[in-house]
Structure formats: C-alpha cells, structure tokens
Amino acid sequence: MAQEARCVWQARAVLGEGPLWSPRQDAVYFVDIRGSRILRHGLSDGSQAGWDLDDAACWLVESADGDGFIAGLRSRRVVRLRLEPGRAVVAGEIARIEPDKPGNRLNDGKADRDGRLWVGSMDDAEEAPAGSFYRIDTDGAVTPVDEGYTVANGPALAPDGRTIYHTDSAARTIYAFDIGADGSLSGKRVHIRFTEADGYPDGMTCDAEGGLWVCHWDGGRVSRFRPDGTLDRAIALPVSRVTSCVFAGPDLDRLFITTAAHGRPDEPLAGSLFECDPGVRGLPPGQFGSPLR
Ligand code: BGC
Ligand code: CA
C-alpha cells in the first residue's frame, strides 16, 4: 500500500459515518451515530463545527430544494433537518420506517440522481438478520427492496445510475443489483466478498470511472475495486475502524474518510476525519427531491 491518508480533524467520533459533500457550502458533513452529533469541515476555510442531537442522525443528504438536509434517524424516521447556529431543528417528517421494530435502527443511506433515497436498517445489537433495504421515493413512499441484513451498509450508485451496490457487513459481502426504470431492483448478485483478513466491508462510494471505494471496518484501509470487482489499489489509514468515504471539492478530486473510535481506545487518531488524493474523480452527490440532470 503505497499511499496513506492524512488526518484533517481529530474529531474523536465514537462512530463517524455518512460523509457528505455539500457543493453549496463546499463543506464535508458527517455524522457520529453513537455520539449523537453532526460534524462539519469547511473545505475553503478549514472551519470546524458540530451540532448535538437528541435522536442521532445515521446519515444525511441535501434537499434538492435548498432547504437544509434530509436525515435518517436512529428512531427509524426520515426527517427534514435544519442546522442553525448552535442547534439542529427537525422541520418535518418525510417517512417512518419499521415502526414495529424497536430493536432496529437506520444505518447508511444515499440519494440517487433521480432524487430518491436508498436506505438500510439493521439490528442495533448487530446480531439478528433483522435489517432491510428500502427505496424512498420523492413523495415519501417507502418500498422494501431487499431483506435479511444484519448490518446493512454503504449503498453506492454506479455512474450510469443503473447499478446499486449494497452490503451486509456482518456477512462480509457486497451485493450488486440492477435498478429498473420504475426503481425496482433485480438481478441480486455477490459483487465482492471480504476475507477475515480484510475486516468487514463498510461505507462505499463510486468514482466517475465506475471504481468502487470500500472502507474496511477492522481492516485499516480503503480499497478501490474495478467495475468487475477485482482489487485495484488500497489506501492505508493509521486506525483500524474505517467506516465511509466521499469525494469532495469543486472538482470532486479529494477523498474524505470517516472512522470510529468505538472500541479502539489505544488508537490516538481513531474517530478522526482523514483525506487522501484518490487520483480519480468522484460523482456529484445525489439530493433528495428532484432529479439531478
Ligand atoms: C455500523 C456499525 C458496525 C459497522 C461494522 C457501521 O456502519 O454503523 O454499527 O459495527 O458498520 O459492521
Ligand atoms: Ca456504514
């Protein structure tokens, strides 16, 4: 592994996750699921800010109408969230997922270029395959598209918007699906399997060439896999619990990586935000509510 990532913010996130680049603000936001915080790293001025939440956010996407964020909460609600100076305000509910499964929480979620959301749930205890994968349409309608996940993770969309990758971390397996014109999924197949030595596949994102960047929880690295699923290269981190990554910056040529301090008291940089030069450009982030064309 020739390349290493550098620490840009020693944020000590308990479970840093869900990094998002905001083109409007040129800032990287990420969540601390177990620390119930949202954190913001401004790229143009290097500023850092944080918000405490009562109900932890598990992921964030921007709203296409410019009115703040859409967040998936630990309580399995999808809400509109406004981040005001010093306080986070829940400004309306978009969807409610699994009201009958109090042992579950939401985990990772993304918006696609048609403005829809793809969201996974999981057993908060990480023991039972009680999690599912959902599509949430722009009108808030929730449709289950797959089930049986112990730790649903890292939806990532391919550049053509017709393939989606989704992971069961506990099963060390990344799946690929075809997305139909109506948003239905078909053709579920194993795309990549991790070995024990690789750790667990966690958050993912696709670059503009179709490469899939996968974070290794308990594997201390981010790997890029070619579209055929073969390993291209890896970037090392000085911490073991690497959770998710996102392309950022006006040219989408910077890769930011979140990590977790949870269970790793001996790693001084665990829970930090890292950056590396990926040598390839990413795809613009999706936004909830209207097509990116
Ligand atoms: C989840 C954690 C889990 C980890 C590795 C993360 O996305 O939020 O709870 O331990 O993946 O499986
Ligand atoms: Ca994750």
Short mmCIF file of C-alpha atoms and ligand atoms in Angstrom, two decimals:
data_model
loop_
_atom_site.label_atom_id
_atom_site.label_comp_id
_atom_site.label_asym_id
_atom_site.label_seq_id
_atom_site.Cartn_x
_atom_site.Cartn_y
_atom_site.Cartn_z
CA MET A 1 0.00 0.00 0.00
CA ALA A 2 1.95 2.98 -1.26
CA GLN A 3 -0.43 5.72 -0.29
CA GLU A 4 -1.55 6.86 3.13
CA ALA A 5 -4.39 9.11 4.19
CA ARG A 6 -3.73 12.14 6.41
CA CYS A 7 -5.74 13.25 9.42
CA VAL A 8 -7.55 16.55 8.85
CA TRP A 9 -9.65 16.63 12.04
CA GLN A 10 -9.06 14.73 15.24
CA ALA A 11 -12.79 14.72 15.94
CA ARG A 12 -12.78 11.56 18.10
CA ALA A 13 -16.13 10.48 16.66
CA VAL A 14 -17.43 7.44 18.51
CA LEU A 15 -18.93 6.13 15.25
CA GLY A 16 -18.05 8.60 12.49
CA GLU A 17 -20.15 7.77 9.42
CA GLY A 18 -22.06 9.01 6.41
CA PRO A 19 -19.75 11.70 4.97
CA LEU A 20 -21.46 14.07 2.54
CA TRP A 21 -20.01 16.82 0.39
CA SER A 22 -22.19 19.92 0.16
CA PRO A 23 -21.42 21.70 -3.13
CA ARG A 24 -23.44 24.72 -1.95
CA GLN A 25 -21.25 25.19 1.10
CA ASP A 26 -18.03 23.48 -0.07
CA ALA A 27 -18.07 21.58 3.21
CA VAL A 28 -17.91 17.94 4.25
CA TYR A 29 -20.55 16.93 6.78
CA PHE A 30 -20.51 13.63 8.64
CA VAL A 31 -22.43 12.04 11.49
CA ASP A 32 -21.33 10.46 14.75
CA ILE A 33 -24.07 7.86 15.17
CA ARG A 34 -23.10 6.72 18.66
CA GLY A 35 -22.02 10.21 19.76
CA SER A 36 -25.31 11.78 18.50
CA ARG A 37 -23.51 14.60 16.70
CA ILE A 38 -23.30 16.09 13.24
CA LEU A 39 -19.88 17.50 12.29
CA ARG A 40 -18.92 19.95 9.56
CA HIS A 41 -15.50 20.54 8.00
CA GLY A 42 -15.38 23.59 5.71
CA LEU A 43 -13.06 22.98 2.77
CA SER A 44 -12.43 26.59 1.74
CA ASP A 45 -11.63 27.91 5.23
CA GLY A 46 -10.78 24.76 7.24
CA SER A 47 -13.51 25.66 9.77
CA GLN A 48 -14.97 23.01 12.07
CA ALA A 49 -18.40 22.95 13.69
CA GLY A 50 -20.67 20.47 15.44
CA TRP A 51 -24.30 20.01 16.48
CA ASP A 52 -25.63 17.74 19.24
CA LEU A 53 -28.82 15.81 18.55
CA ASP A 54 -31.36 14.11 20.82
CA ASP A 55 -32.15 11.44 18.25
CA ALA A 56 -28.90 10.53 16.46
CA ALA A 57 -28.61 11.00 12.72
CA CYS A 58 -27.32 7.91 10.90
CA TRP A 59 -26.90 9.65 7.50
CA LEU A 60 -27.55 12.98 5.80
CA VAL A 61 -28.25 14.10 2.26
CA GLU A 62 -29.01 17.58 0.97
CA SER A 63 -32.51 18.53 -0.04
CA ALA A 64 -32.81 19.47 -3.72
CA ASP A 65 -34.98 22.49 -2.84
CA GLY A 66 -32.07 24.01 -0.90
CA ASP A 67 -33.94 23.85 2.41
CA GLY A 68 -31.41 22.06 4.61
CA PHE A 69 -30.85 18.34 4.91
CA ILE A 70 -32.75 15.11 4.94
CA ALA A 71 -31.57 12.86 7.78
CA GLY A 72 -32.19 9.25 8.71
CA LEU A 73 -32.53 8.98 12.48
CA ARG A 74 -31.76 6.21 14.95
CA SER A 75 -35.54 6.06 15.67
CA ARG A 76 -36.02 4.97 12.01
CA ARG A 77 -37.60 8.25 10.98
CA VAL A 78 -36.55 10.20 7.90
CA VAL A 79 -36.84 13.92 8.57
CA ARG A 80 -36.00 17.33 7.22
CA LEU A 81 -33.25 18.84 9.34
CA ARG A 82 -32.09 22.44 9.52
CA LEU A 83 -28.70 23.15 11.03
CA GLU A 84 -28.90 26.57 12.63
CA PRO A 85 -26.05 28.14 14.58
CA GLY A 86 -25.79 26.07 17.77
CA ARG A 87 -28.90 23.93 17.20
CA ALA A 88 -30.33 21.29 14.90
CA VAL A 89 -34.04 21.65 14.18
CA VAL A 90 -36.25 18.81 12.94
CA ALA A 91 -38.55 20.59 10.50
CA GLY A 92 -40.91 17.83 9.36
CA GLU A 93 -41.13 14.09 8.79
CA ILE A 94 -40.77 12.52 5.35
CA ALA A 95 -41.10 8.83 6.20
CA ARG A 96 -41.32 6.37 9.07
CA ILE A 97 -39.60 3.01 8.63
CA GLU A 98 -40.26 -0.19 10.62
CA PRO A 99 -42.42 1.33 13.38
CA ASP A 100 -42.82 -2.27 14.63
CA LYS A 101 -39.09 -2.98 15.03
CA PRO A 102 -37.82 -1.05 18.07
CA GLY A 103 -34.57 -3.09 18.16
CA ASN A 104 -33.57 -1.80 14.73
CA ARG A 105 -32.00 1.48 13.71
CA LEU A 106 -31.24 3.03 10.36
CA ASN A 107 -27.63 2.74 9.23
CA ASP A 108 -26.41 4.09 5.90
CA GLY A 109 -28.36 5.94 3.17
CA LYS A 110 -27.80 7.78 -0.11
CA ALA A 111 -29.80 9.84 -2.61
CA ASP A 112 -29.65 8.87 -6.28
CA ARG A 113 -29.69 11.18 -9.29
CA ASP A 114 -33.46 10.82 -9.60
CA GLY A 115 -33.84 12.32 -6.13
CA ARG A 116 -34.84 9.07 -4.41
CA LEU A 117 -33.32 7.65 -1.22
CA TRP A 118 -31.80 4.20 -0.70
CA VAL A 119 -31.65 3.33 2.99
CA GLY A 120 -30.66 0.31 5.07
CA SER A 121 -31.80 -0.69 8.56
CA MET A 122 -30.07 -3.03 10.99
CA ASP A 123 -30.36 -4.77 14.33
CA ASP A 124 -28.79 -2.25 16.71
CA ALA A 125 -27.21 -5.19 18.58
CA GLU A 126 -25.67 -6.43 15.27
CA GLU A 127 -26.84 -9.98 15.96
CA ALA A 128 -30.03 -10.80 14.03
CA PRO A 129 -30.59 -10.52 10.27
CA ALA A 130 -33.48 -8.15 11.02
CA GLY A 131 -32.40 -5.32 8.73
CA SER A 132 -33.83 -4.47 5.32
CA PHE A 133 -33.03 -2.25 2.37
CA TYR A 134 -35.56 0.39 1.29
CA ARG A 135 -36.23 2.82 -1.51
CA ILE A 136 -37.92 6.07 -0.51
CA ASP A 137 -39.49 7.95 -3.40
CA THR A 138 -39.65 11.73 -3.60
CA ASP A 139 -43.25 11.66 -2.26
CA GLY A 140 -42.05 9.81 0.87
CA ALA A 141 -43.41 6.38 -0.16
CA VAL A 142 -41.28 3.62 1.39
CA THR A 143 -40.74 0.34 -0.53
CA PRO A 144 -38.71 -2.58 0.84
CA VAL A 145 -36.34 -3.81 -1.87
CA ASP A 146 -34.33 -6.48 -0.01
CA GLU A 147 -34.17 -8.06 3.44
CA GLY A 148 -32.14 -10.28 5.74
CA TYR A 149 -29.32 -7.87 6.64
CA THR A 150 -27.55 -8.00 9.99
CA VAL A 151 -25.57 -4.79 9.29
CA ALA A 152 -26.91 -3.09 6.12
CA ASN A 153 -24.27 -0.74 4.82
CA GLY A 154 -22.91 1.59 2.21
CA PRO A 155 -25.32 1.92 -0.65
CA ALA A 156 -23.33 3.24 -3.63
CA LEU A 157 -24.58 4.13 -7.10
CA ALA A 158 -22.67 3.37 -10.30
CA PRO A 159 -22.03 6.26 -12.73
CA ASP A 160 -24.83 5.20 -15.09
CA GLY A 161 -27.33 5.19 -12.20
CA ARG A 162 -28.50 1.70 -13.23
CA THR A 163 -26.50 -0.39 -10.75
CA ILE A 164 -26.56 -0.09 -6.98
CA TYR A 165 -24.16 -1.76 -4.56
CA HIS A 166 -25.28 -2.68 -1.06
CA THR A 167 -23.51 -4.57 1.70
CA ASP A 168 -24.17 -6.86 4.60
CA SER A 169 -21.08 -6.07 6.67
CA ALA A 170 -21.67 -8.95 9.08
CA ALA A 171 -21.70 -11.38 6.13
CA ARG A 172 -18.59 -9.63 4.65
CA THR A 173 -20.46 -9.43 1.35
CA ILE A 174 -21.10 -6.61 -1.13
CA TYR A 175 -24.04 -7.21 -3.46
CA ALA A 176 -24.87 -5.59 -6.79
CA PHE A 177 -28.42 -5.03 -8.12
CA ASP A 178 -29.87 -3.67 -11.35
CA ILE A 179 -32.18 -0.67 -10.92
CA GLY A 180 -35.23 -0.77 -13.21
CA ALA A 181 -36.84 2.31 -14.77
CA ASP A 182 -39.52 2.22 -12.03
CA GLY A 183 -36.94 1.94 -9.22
CA SER A 184 -37.41 -1.80 -8.71
CA LEU A 185 -34.30 -3.91 -8.05
CA SER A 186 -33.46 -7.16 -9.81
CA GLY A 187 -30.50 -9.43 -10.52
CA LYS A 188 -29.10 -9.50 -6.96
CA ARG A 189 -25.61 -10.97 -7.10
CA VAL A 190 -22.47 -11.19 -4.99
CA HIS A 191 -20.10 -8.49 -6.23
CA ILE A 192 -17.23 -8.72 -3.71
CA ARG A 193 -16.59 -10.93 -0.70
CA PHE A 194 -14.17 -9.89 2.04
CA THR A 195 -12.00 -12.43 3.83
CA GLU A 196 -11.42 -12.35 7.58
CA ALA A 197 -8.08 -10.60 6.96
CA ASP A 198 -9.88 -7.81 5.06
CA GLY A 199 -12.11 -6.95 8.03
CA TYR A 200 -15.74 -6.01 7.27
CA PRO A 201 -16.88 -4.02 4.24
CA ASP A 202 -18.43 -0.76 5.46
CA GLY A 203 -19.29 2.52 3.63
CA MET A 204 -18.70 2.82 -0.12
CA THR A 205 -18.77 5.29 -2.98
CA CYS A 206 -18.27 5.03 -6.74
CA ASP A 207 -15.87 7.15 -8.77
CA ALA A 208 -16.59 8.50 -12.24
CA GLU A 209 -14.86 5.51 -13.86
CA GLY A 210 -17.08 3.03 -12.04
CA GLY A 211 -14.46 2.07 -9.45
CA LEU A 212 -15.94 1.19 -6.07
CA TRP A 213 -14.17 2.59 -2.99
CA VAL A 214 -14.88 0.41 0.03
CA CYS A 215 -13.94 1.15 3.65
CA HIS A 216 -12.58 -1.70 5.75
CA TRP A 217 -14.01 -1.78 9.30
CA ASP A 218 -11.30 -3.54 11.36
CA GLY A 219 -9.15 -3.56 8.23
CA GLY A 220 -7.49 -0.11 8.43
CA ARG A 221 -7.82 0.86 4.79
CA VAL A 222 -9.95 1.96 1.86
CA SER A 223 -9.78 -0.19 -1.26
CA ARG A 224 -10.67 0.67 -4.82
CA PHE A 225 -12.24 -2.18 -6.79
CA ARG A 226 -12.58 -2.08 -10.57
CA PRO A 227 -16.09 -2.38 -12.04
CA ASP A 228 -15.53 -6.15 -12.47
CA GLY A 229 -14.94 -6.49 -8.69
CA THR A 230 -11.16 -7.07 -8.84
CA LEU A 231 -8.92 -5.12 -6.45
CA ASP A 232 -7.12 -2.15 -7.99
CA ARG A 233 -5.38 -0.48 -5.04
CA ALA A 234 -5.69 0.44 -1.38
CA ILE A 235 -5.02 3.46 0.81
CA ALA A 236 -3.79 2.83 4.35
CA LEU A 237 -5.06 4.57 7.48
CA PRO A 238 -3.42 4.67 10.91
CA VAL A 239 -6.66 3.44 12.54
CA SER A 240 -8.49 0.14 12.18
CA ARG A 241 -12.18 1.12 12.06
CA VAL A 242 -12.61 2.83 8.70
CA THR A 243 -16.28 3.49 8.13
CA SER A 244 -17.12 5.51 5.00
CA CYS A 245 -15.75 7.84 2.32
CA VAL A 246 -16.89 10.57 -0.05
CA PHE A 247 -15.49 12.54 -2.98
CA ALA A 248 -15.48 16.27 -2.34
CA GLY A 249 -14.38 19.63 -3.64
CA PRO A 250 -15.47 21.56 -6.76
CA ASP A 251 -13.52 19.10 -8.95
CA LEU A 252 -14.61 16.05 -6.90
CA ASP A 253 -10.95 15.05 -6.70
CA ARG A 254 -10.50 14.86 -2.90
CA LEU A 255 -11.49 11.79 -0.91
CA PHE A 256 -12.57 12.24 2.72
CA ILE A 257 -12.77 9.23 5.02
CA THR A 258 -14.60 8.78 8.34
CA THR A 259 -13.52 6.43 11.14
CA ALA A 260 -14.75 5.21 14.54
CA ALA A 261 -13.15 5.47 17.98
CA HIS A 262 -15.63 2.96 19.43
CA GLY A 263 -13.74 0.00 20.93
CA ARG A 264 -10.36 1.44 19.97
CA PRO A 265 -9.09 3.43 22.99
CA ASP A 266 -5.45 2.66 22.10
CA GLU A 267 -5.59 4.30 18.66
CA PRO A 268 -4.99 8.04 19.15
CA LEU A 269 -6.40 9.01 15.76
CA ALA A 270 -9.44 6.71 15.85
CA GLY A 271 -12.60 8.71 15.12
CA SER A 272 -10.74 11.31 13.03
CA LEU A 273 -11.66 12.62 9.60
CA PHE A 274 -8.98 11.77 7.03
CA GLU A 275 -8.22 12.94 3.50
CA CYS A 276 -6.27 11.41 0.62
CA ASP A 277 -5.62 12.11 -3.04
CA PRO A 278 -7.54 9.37 -4.85
CA GLY A 279 -6.12 10.15 -8.33
CA VAL A 280 -9.59 9.89 -9.87
CA ARG A 281 -12.76 12.00 -9.72
CA GLY A 282 -15.95 11.13 -7.94
CA LEU A 283 -19.61 11.60 -8.86
CA PRO A 284 -21.69 14.55 -7.70
CA PRO A 285 -23.77 13.77 -4.60
CA GLY A 286 -27.45 12.99 -5.11
CA GLN A 287 -30.02 15.21 -3.43
CA PHE A 288 -33.46 14.25 -2.18
CA GLY A 289 -36.45 15.57 -4.05
CA SER A 290 -35.70 16.28 -7.66
CA PRO A 291 -33.66 14.79 -10.47
CA LEU A 292 -30.01 15.84 -10.99
CA ARG A 293 -29.77 16.30 -14.74
C1 BGC B 1 -22.30 0.37 11.71
C2 BGC B 1 -21.65 -0.20 12.96
C3 BGC B 1 -20.97 -1.51 12.62
C4 BGC B 1 -20.01 -1.30 11.48
C5 BGC B 1 -19.28 -2.53 11.02
C6 BGC B 1 -21.24 0.53 10.68
O1 BGC B 1 -21.80 1.06 9.53
O2 BGC B 1 -22.92 1.60 11.98
O3 BGC B 1 -22.62 -0.35 13.95
O4 BGC B 1 -20.32 -2.04 13.74
O5 BGC B 1 -20.66 -0.72 10.38
O6 BGC B 1 -20.09 -3.58 10.71
CA CA B 2 -21.54 2.41 7.49
#
